[in-house]
Short mmCIF file of C-alpha atoms in Angstrom, two decimals:
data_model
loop_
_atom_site.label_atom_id
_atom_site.label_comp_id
_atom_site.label_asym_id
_atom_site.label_seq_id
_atom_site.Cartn_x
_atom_site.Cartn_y
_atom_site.Cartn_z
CA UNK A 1 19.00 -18.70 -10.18
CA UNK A 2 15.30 -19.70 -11.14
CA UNK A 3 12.70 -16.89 -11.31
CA UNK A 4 9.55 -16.96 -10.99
CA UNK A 5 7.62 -13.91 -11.88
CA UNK A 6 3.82 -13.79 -10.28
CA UNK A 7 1.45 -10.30 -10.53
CA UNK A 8 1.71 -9.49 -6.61
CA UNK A 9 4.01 -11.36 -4.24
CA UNK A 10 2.47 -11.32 -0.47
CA UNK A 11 4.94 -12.05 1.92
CA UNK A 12 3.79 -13.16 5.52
CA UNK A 13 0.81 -16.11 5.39
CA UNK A 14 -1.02 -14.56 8.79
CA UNK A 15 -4.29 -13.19 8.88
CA UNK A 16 -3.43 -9.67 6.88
CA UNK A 17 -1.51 -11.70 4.66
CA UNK A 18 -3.72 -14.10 4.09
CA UNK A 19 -6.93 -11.88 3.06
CA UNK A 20 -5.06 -9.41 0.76
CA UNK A 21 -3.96 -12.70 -1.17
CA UNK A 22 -7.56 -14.01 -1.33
CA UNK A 23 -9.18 -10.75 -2.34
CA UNK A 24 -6.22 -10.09 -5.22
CA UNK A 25 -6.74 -13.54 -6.14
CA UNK A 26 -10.32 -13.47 -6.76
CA UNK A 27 -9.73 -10.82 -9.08
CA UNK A 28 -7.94 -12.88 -11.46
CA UNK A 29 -4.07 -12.02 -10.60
CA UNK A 30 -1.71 -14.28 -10.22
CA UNK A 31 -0.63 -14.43 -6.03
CA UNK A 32 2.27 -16.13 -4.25
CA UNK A 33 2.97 -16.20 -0.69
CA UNK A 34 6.14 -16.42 0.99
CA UNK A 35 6.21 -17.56 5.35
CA UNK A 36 9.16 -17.33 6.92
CA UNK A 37 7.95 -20.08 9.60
CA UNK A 38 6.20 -23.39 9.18
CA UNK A 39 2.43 -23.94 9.98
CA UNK A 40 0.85 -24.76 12.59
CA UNK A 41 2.49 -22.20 14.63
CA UNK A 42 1.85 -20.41 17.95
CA UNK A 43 1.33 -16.40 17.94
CA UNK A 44 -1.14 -14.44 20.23
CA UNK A 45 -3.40 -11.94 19.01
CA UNK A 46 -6.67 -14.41 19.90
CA UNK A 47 -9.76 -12.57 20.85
CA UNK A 48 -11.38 -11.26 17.39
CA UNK A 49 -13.55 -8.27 17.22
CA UNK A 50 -16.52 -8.13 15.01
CA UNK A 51 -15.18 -5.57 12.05
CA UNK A 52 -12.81 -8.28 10.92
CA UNK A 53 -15.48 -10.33 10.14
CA UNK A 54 -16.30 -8.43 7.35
CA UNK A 55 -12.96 -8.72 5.72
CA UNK A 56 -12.92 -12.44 6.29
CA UNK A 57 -15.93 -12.58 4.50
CA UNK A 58 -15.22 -10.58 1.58
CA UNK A 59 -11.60 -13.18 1.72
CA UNK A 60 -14.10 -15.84 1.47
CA UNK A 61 -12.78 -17.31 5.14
CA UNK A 62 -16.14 -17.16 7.21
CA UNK A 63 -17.36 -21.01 5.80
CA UNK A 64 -14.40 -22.64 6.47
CA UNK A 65 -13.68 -20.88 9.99
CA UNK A 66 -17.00 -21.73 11.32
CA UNK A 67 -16.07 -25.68 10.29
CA UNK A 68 -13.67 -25.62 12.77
CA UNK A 69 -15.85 -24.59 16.04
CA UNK A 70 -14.08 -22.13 17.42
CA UNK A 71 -16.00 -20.37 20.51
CA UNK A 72 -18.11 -17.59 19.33
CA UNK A 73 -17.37 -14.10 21.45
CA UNK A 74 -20.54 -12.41 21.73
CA UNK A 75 -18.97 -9.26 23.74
CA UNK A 76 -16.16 -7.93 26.24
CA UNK A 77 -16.44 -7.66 30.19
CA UNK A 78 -14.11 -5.77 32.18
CA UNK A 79 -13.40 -5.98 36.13
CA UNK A 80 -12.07 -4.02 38.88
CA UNK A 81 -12.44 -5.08 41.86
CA UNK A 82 -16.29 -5.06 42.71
CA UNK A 83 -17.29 -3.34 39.64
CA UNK A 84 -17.88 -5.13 36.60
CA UNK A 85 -18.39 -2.99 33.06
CA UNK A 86 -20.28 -5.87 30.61
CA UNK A 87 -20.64 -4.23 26.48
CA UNK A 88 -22.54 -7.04 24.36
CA UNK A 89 -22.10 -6.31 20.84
CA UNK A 90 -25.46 -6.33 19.93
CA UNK A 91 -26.07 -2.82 21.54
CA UNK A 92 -23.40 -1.52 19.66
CA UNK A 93 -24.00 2.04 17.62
CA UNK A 94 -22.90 0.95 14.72
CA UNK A 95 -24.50 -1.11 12.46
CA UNK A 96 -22.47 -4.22 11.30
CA UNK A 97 -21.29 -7.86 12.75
CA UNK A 98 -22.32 -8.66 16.12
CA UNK A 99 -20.26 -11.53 17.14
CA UNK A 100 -17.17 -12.93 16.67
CA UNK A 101 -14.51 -15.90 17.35
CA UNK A 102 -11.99 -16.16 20.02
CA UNK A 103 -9.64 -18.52 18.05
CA UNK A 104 -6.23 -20.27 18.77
CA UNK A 105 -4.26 -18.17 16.56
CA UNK A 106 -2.23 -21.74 15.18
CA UNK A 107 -5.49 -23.32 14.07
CA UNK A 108 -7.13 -20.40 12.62
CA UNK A 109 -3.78 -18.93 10.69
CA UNK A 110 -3.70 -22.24 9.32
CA UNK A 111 -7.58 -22.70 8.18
CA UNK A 112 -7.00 -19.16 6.22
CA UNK A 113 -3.64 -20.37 4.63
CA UNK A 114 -5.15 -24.00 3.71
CA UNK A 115 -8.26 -22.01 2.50
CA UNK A 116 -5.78 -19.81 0.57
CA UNK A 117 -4.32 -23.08 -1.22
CA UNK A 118 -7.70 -24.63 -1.81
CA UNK A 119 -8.17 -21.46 -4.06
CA UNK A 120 -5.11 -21.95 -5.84
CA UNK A 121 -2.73 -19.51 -4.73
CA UNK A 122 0.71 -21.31 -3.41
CA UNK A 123 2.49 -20.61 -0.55
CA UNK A 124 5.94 -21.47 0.10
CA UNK A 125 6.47 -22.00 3.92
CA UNK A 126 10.13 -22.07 5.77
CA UNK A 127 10.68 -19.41 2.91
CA UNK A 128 12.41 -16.24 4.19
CA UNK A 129 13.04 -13.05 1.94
CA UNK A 130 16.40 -11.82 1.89
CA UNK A 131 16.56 -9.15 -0.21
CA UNK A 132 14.52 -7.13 -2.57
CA UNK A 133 14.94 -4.86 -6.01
CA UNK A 134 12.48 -2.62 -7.17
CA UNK A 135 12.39 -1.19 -11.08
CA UNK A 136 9.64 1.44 -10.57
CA UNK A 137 6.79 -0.35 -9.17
CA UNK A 138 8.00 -4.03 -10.43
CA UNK A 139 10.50 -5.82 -8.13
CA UNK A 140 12.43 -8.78 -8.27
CA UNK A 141 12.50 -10.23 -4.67
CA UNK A 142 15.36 -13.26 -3.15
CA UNK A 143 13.99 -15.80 -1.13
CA UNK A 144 15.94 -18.78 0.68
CA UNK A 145 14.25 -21.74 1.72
CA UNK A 146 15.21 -23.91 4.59
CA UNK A 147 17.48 -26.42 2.51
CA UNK A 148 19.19 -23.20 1.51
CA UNK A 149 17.78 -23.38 -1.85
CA UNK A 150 17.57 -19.63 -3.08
CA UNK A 151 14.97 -18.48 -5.97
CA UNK A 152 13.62 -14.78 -7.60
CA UNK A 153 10.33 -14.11 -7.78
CA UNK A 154 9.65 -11.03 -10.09
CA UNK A 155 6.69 -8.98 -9.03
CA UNK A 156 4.50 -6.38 -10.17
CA UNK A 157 3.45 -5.39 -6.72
CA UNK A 158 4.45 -6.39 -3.07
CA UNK A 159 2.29 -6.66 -0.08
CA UNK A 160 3.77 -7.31 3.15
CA UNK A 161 1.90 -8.72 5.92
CA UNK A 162 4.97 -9.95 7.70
CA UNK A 163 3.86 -8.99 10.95
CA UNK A 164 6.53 -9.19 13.46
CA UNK A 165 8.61 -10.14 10.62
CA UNK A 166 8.76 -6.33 9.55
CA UNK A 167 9.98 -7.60 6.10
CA UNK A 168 10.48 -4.08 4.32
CA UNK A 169 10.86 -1.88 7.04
CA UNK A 170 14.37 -3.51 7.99
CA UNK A 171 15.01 -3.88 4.38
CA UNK A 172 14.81 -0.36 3.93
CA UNK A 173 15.51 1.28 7.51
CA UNK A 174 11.60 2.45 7.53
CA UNK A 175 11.30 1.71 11.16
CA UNK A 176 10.43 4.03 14.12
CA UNK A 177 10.12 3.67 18.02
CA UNK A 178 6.54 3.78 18.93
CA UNK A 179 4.80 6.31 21.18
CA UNK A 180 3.77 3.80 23.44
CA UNK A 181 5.37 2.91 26.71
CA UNK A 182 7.30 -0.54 26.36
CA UNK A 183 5.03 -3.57 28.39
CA UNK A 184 5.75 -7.13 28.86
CA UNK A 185 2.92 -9.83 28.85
CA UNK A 186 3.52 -13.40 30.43
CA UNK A 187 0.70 -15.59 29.30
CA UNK A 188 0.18 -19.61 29.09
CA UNK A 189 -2.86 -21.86 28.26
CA UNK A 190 -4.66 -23.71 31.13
CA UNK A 191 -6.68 -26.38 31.45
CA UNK A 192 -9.67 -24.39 32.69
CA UNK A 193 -10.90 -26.89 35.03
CA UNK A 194 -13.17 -24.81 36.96
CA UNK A 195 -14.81 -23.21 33.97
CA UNK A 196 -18.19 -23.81 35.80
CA UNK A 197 -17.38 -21.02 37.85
CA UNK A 198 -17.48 -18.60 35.07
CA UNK A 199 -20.61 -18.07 33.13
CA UNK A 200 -19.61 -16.45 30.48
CA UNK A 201 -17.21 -18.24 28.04
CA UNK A 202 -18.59 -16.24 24.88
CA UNK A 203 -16.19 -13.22 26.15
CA UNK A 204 -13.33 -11.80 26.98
CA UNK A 205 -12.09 -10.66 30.28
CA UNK A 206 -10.36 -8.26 30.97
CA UNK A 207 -9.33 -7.40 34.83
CA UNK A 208 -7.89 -4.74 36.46
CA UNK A 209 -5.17 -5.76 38.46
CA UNK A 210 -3.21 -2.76 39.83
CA UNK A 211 -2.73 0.38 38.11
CA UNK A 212 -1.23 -0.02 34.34
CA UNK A 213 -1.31 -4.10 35.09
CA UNK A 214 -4.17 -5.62 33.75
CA UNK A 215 -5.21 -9.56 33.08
CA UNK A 216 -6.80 -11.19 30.11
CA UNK A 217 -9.09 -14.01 30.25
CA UNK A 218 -9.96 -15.91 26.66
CA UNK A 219 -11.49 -18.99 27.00
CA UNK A 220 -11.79 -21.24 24.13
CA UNK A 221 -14.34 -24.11 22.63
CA UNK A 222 -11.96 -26.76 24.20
CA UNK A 223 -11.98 -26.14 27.40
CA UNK A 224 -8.27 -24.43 27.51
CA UNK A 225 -8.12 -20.62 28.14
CA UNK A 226 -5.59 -18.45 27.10
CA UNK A 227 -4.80 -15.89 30.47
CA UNK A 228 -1.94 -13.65 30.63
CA UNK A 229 -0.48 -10.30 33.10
CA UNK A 230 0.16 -7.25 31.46
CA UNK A 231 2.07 -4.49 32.42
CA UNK A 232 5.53 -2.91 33.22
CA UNK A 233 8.45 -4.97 33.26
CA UNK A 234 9.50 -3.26 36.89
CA UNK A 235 6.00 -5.17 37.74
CA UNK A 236 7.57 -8.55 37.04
CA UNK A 237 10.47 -8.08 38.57
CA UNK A 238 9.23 -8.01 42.39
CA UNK A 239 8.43 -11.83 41.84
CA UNK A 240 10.74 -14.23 42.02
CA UNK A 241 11.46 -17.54 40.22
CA UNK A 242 11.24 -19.46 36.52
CA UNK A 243 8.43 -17.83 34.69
CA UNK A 244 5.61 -20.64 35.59
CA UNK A 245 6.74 -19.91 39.97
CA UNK A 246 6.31 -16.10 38.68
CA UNK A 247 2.73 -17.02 36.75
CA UNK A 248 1.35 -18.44 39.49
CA UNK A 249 2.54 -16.43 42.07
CA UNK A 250 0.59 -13.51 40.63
CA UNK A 251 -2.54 -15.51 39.98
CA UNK A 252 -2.74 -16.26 43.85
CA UNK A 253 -2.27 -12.22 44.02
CA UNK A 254 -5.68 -11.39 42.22
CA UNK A 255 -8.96 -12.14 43.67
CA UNK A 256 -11.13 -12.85 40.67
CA UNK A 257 -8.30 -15.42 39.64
CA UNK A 258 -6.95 -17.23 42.43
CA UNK A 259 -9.73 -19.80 43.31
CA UNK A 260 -10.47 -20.77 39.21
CA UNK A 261 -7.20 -20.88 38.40
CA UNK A 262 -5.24 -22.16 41.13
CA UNK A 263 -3.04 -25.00 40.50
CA UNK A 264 -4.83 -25.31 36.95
CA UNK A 265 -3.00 -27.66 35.16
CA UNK A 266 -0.94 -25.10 31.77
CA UNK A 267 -0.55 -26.63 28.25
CA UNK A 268 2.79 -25.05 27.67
CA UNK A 269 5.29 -23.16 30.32
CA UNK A 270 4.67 -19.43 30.60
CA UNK A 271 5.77 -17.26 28.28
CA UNK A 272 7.25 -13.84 27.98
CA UNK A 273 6.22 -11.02 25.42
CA UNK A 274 7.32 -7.26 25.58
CA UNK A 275 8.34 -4.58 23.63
CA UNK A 276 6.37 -5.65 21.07
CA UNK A 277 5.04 -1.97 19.92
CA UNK A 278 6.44 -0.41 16.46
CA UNK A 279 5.95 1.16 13.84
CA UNK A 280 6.90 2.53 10.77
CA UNK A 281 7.74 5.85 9.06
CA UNK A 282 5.26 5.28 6.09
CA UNK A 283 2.83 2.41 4.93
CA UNK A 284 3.50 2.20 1.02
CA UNK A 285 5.55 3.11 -1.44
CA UNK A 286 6.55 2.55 -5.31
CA UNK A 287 5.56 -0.90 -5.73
CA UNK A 288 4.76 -1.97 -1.95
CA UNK A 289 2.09 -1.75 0.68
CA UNK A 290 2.04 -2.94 4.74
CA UNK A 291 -0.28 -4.28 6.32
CA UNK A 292 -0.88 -5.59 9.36
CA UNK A 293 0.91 -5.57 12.21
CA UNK A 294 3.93 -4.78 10.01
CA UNK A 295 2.17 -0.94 9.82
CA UNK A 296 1.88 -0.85 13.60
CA UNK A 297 1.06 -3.00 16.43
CA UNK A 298 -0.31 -1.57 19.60
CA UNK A 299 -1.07 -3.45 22.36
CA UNK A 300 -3.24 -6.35 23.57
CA UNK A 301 -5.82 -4.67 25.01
CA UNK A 302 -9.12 -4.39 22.88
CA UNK A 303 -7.92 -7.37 20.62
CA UNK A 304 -6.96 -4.75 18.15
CA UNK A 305 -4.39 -6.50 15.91
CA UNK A 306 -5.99 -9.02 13.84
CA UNK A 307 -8.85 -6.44 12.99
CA UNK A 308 -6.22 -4.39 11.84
CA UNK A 309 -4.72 -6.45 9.66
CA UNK A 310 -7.95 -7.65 8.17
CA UNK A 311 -9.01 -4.45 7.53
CA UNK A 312 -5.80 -2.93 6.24
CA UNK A 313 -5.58 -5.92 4.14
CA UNK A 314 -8.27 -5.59 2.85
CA UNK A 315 -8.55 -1.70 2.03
CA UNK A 316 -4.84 -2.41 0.17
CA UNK A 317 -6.28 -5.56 -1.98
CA UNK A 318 -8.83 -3.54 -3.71
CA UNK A 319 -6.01 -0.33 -4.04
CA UNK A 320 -3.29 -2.87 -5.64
CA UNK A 321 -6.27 -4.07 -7.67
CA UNK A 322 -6.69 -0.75 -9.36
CA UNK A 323 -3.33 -0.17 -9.28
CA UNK A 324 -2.45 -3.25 -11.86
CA UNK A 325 -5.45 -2.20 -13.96
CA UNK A 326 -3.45 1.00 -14.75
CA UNK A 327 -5.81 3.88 -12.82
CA UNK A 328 -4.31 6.12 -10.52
CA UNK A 329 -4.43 5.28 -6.25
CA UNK A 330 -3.54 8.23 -3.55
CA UNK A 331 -1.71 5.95 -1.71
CA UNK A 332 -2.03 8.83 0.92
CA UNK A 333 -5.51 9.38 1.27
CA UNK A 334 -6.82 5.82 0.33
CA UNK A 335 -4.80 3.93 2.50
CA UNK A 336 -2.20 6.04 5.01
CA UNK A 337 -5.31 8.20 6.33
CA UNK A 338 -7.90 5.34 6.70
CA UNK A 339 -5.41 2.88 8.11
CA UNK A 340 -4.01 6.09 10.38
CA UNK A 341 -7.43 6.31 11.68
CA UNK A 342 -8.34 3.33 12.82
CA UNK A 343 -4.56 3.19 14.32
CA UNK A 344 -5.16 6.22 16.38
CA UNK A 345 -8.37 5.34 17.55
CA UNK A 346 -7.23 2.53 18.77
CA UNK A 347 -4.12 4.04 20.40
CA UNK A 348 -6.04 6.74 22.31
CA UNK A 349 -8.26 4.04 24.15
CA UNK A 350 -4.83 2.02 24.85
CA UNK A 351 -3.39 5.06 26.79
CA UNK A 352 -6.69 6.16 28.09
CA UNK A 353 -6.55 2.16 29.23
CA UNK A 354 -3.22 2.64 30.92
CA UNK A 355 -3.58 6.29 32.76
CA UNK A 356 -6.78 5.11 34.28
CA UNK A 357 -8.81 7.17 32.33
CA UNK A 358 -11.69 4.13 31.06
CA UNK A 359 -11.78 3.15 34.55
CA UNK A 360 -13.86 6.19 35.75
CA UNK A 361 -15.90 5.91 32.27
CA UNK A 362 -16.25 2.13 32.38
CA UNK A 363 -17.17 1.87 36.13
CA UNK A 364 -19.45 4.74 36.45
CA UNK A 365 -22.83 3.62 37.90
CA UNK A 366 -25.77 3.64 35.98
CA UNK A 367 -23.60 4.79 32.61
CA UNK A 368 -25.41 6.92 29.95
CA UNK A 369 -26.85 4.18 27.26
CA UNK A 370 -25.91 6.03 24.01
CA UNK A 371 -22.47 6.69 25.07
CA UNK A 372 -21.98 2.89 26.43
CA UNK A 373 -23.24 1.30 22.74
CA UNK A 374 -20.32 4.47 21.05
CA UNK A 375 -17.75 3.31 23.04
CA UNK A 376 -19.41 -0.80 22.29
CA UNK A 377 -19.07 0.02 18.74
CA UNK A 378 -15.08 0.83 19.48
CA UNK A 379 -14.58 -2.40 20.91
CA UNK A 380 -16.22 -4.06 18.58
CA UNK A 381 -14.14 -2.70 15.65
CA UNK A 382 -15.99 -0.15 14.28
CA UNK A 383 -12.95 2.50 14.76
CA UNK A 384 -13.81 4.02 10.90
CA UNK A 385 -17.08 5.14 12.22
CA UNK A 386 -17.33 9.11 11.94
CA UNK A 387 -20.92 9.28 12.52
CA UNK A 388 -19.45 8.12 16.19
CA UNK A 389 -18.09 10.98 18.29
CA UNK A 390 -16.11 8.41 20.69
CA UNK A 391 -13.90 7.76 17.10
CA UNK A 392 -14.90 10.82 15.18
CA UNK A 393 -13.08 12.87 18.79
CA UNK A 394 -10.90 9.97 19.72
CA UNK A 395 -8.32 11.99 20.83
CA UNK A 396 -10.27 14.02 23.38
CA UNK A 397 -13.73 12.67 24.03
CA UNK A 398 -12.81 9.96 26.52
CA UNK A 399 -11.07 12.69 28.65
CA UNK A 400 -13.50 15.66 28.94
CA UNK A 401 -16.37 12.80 29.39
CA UNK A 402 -13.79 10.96 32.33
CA UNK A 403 -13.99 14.99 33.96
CA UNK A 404 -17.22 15.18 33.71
CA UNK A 405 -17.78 11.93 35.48
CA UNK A 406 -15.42 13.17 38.09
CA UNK A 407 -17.48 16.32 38.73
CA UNK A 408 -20.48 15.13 39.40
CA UNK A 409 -19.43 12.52 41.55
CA UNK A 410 -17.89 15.52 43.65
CA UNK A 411 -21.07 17.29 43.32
CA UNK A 412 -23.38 14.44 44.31
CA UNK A 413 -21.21 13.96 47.09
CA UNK A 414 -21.33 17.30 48.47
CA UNK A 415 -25.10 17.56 48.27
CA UNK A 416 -25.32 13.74 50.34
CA UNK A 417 -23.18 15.67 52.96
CA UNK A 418 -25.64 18.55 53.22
#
């Protein structure tokens, strides 16, 4: 069997993927990656927040990703009903990118792996891994193409950014359940005909529907916006029907939907998504890193996984850097405990999210400025923040200030009765 022996093998050719490979690259190893599927292909992870920004520009990705005209996303609104909760990232806390792209995740992959070839580093598409060997750190790792061809590739390091994929964790029985409640999403692309109606296509929606059932709205540059339901699949089940008489049933069911995008014309049938939170017992190990989704994915609210990945990518580039130079990395504290941070910031808005808890926060009248740009800062991204007590306090801020809320909205109401 041929063998082909490379410094770091990367295996997955999405975003996370994609920018550990650049960074490695840049420092003068010798990178390979391996995809499973063949590109252009359709995933959904497509509103970007502005932290990955800064990882796609240290990948070198921002020039040719702005070639393409994706729509710029200048912030996030969120509806309920009558009330409307509008963060613009230019008032967020912290310091750092302002903007972003809401992408179609098939064009964008692709301009980050074509960017990635243009460098020099090869990928091999329709290429799935079927088993790996490690010595120590070095590894020798099987891959079968999709004529069935198989080849080695000997390694001194592995990243995986297999996403979904979850290359080593089935492997090597990492996996775990998640904490978080299974959900199903179904989603399609429309023709957004009535656009006009909305003024704001440099943001995401996202709208209350019911309690725990929420709606995202992503329009794009050309015209076509991405809207899916979220929630529990008991939700689903009370309508009826193939999955595009189920779609538009429930867009007829939601006021700030039904006269936009009824009888919009979709670019593909509806599709189903659920279950798709995991995670993993542990992040690294002798001769291998995750990143990406592949560490954990959460949910689709705040547009969390691509930042994520970019960012996990690119904390583990520099690590696996040092790591072939010969000097010592705490895996632990360099990369588990940063990457665990920004995971559990993110996870204690998702369930704050679902119980209802940022709807008294976001809706409040006349919200406190400071806290509005910390919490702007956490939708932007900015989860690594410690200067910010709505990250530093993650776990209990957004709680004892949704009490607080409560409380004086009893108070002021008992003083308008006397």
């Amino acid at each position: 069997m041929k063998t082909e022996q490379v410094d770091v093998l990367v295996i997955g050719a999405g975003p996370a993927g994609t920018v550990a490979a650049s960074i490695i690259h840049q420092a003068g190893y010798r990178v390979k990656i391996v995809e499973k599927q063949k590109f252009p292909r359709f995933v959904i992870g497509e509103s970007l927040l502005p932290r990955s920004m800064e990882a796609l520009q240290e990948a070198g990705f921002i020039e040719a990703i702005k070639k393409k005209g994706f729509q710029q996303k200048s912030g996030a609104k969120f509806v309920k009903g009558d009330g409307i909760c509008d963060f613009t990232f230019k008032e967020q806390y912290t310091p750092g990118w302002d903007w972003t792209w809401q992408v179609t995740r098939a064009d964008f992959d692709k301009t980050l792996a074509d960017t990635c070839e243009s460098m020099g580093i090869p990928i091999a598409y329709e290429t799935t891994v079927t088993g790996i060997r490690f010595n120590g750190s070095d590894s020798v790792t099987t891959v079968e193409d999709v004529q069935g061809n198989r080849q080695e590739i000997a390694a001194r390091f592995i990243v995986d950014g297999s996403g979904y994929g979850r290359v080593i964790p089935r492997l090597f029985n990492l996996e775990k359940n998640s904490m978080l409640q299974p959900r199903r999403a179904l989603f399609a692309h429309t023709n957004d005909i009535r656009r006009s109606m909305a003024d704001e296509p440099n943001r995401i929606t996202a709208v209350v529907h019911k309690p725990g059932v929420w709606i995202w709205i992503i329009p794009f540059a050309t015209g076509v916006t991405s809207l899916g339901f979220v929630g529990d699949p008991e939700f689903f089940a009370q309508y009826p029907g193939t999955p595009e008489q189920q779609y538009r049933a429930l867009l007829e069911t939601e006021p700030y939907t039904r006269e936009r995008f009824r009888d919009v014309p979709l670019v593909f049938e509806p599709r189903i998504l659920e279950s798709w939170s995991a995670t993993t017992d542990k992040f690294y190990g002798d001769g291998f890193v995750l990143t990406g989704n592949v560490t954990e994915f959460l949910d689709p609210i705040f547009s969390s996984g691509v930042t994520l990945a970019c960012v996990s990518s690119q904390t583990a580039s520099k690590l696996v850097i040092r790591k072939l130079k010969g000097e010592a990395v705490d895996w632990e504290t360099e990369y588990m405990a940063p990457t665990m941070q920004g995971v559990n910031t993110f996870r204690s808005y998702v369930m704050a999210w679902y119980e209802g808890t940022l709807d008294t926060i976001f809706f409040k009248k006349d919200p406190d400025p400071l806290v509005k740009q910390q919490i702007c800062s956490v939708l932007a991204g900015y989860v690594w923040d410690m200067s910010n007590p709505f990250v530093s306090n993650h776990d209990t801020v957004l709680k004892r200030l949704a009490r607080t809320i409560e409380v004086m909205g009893k108070l002021d109401k008992l003083n308008e009765e006397h």
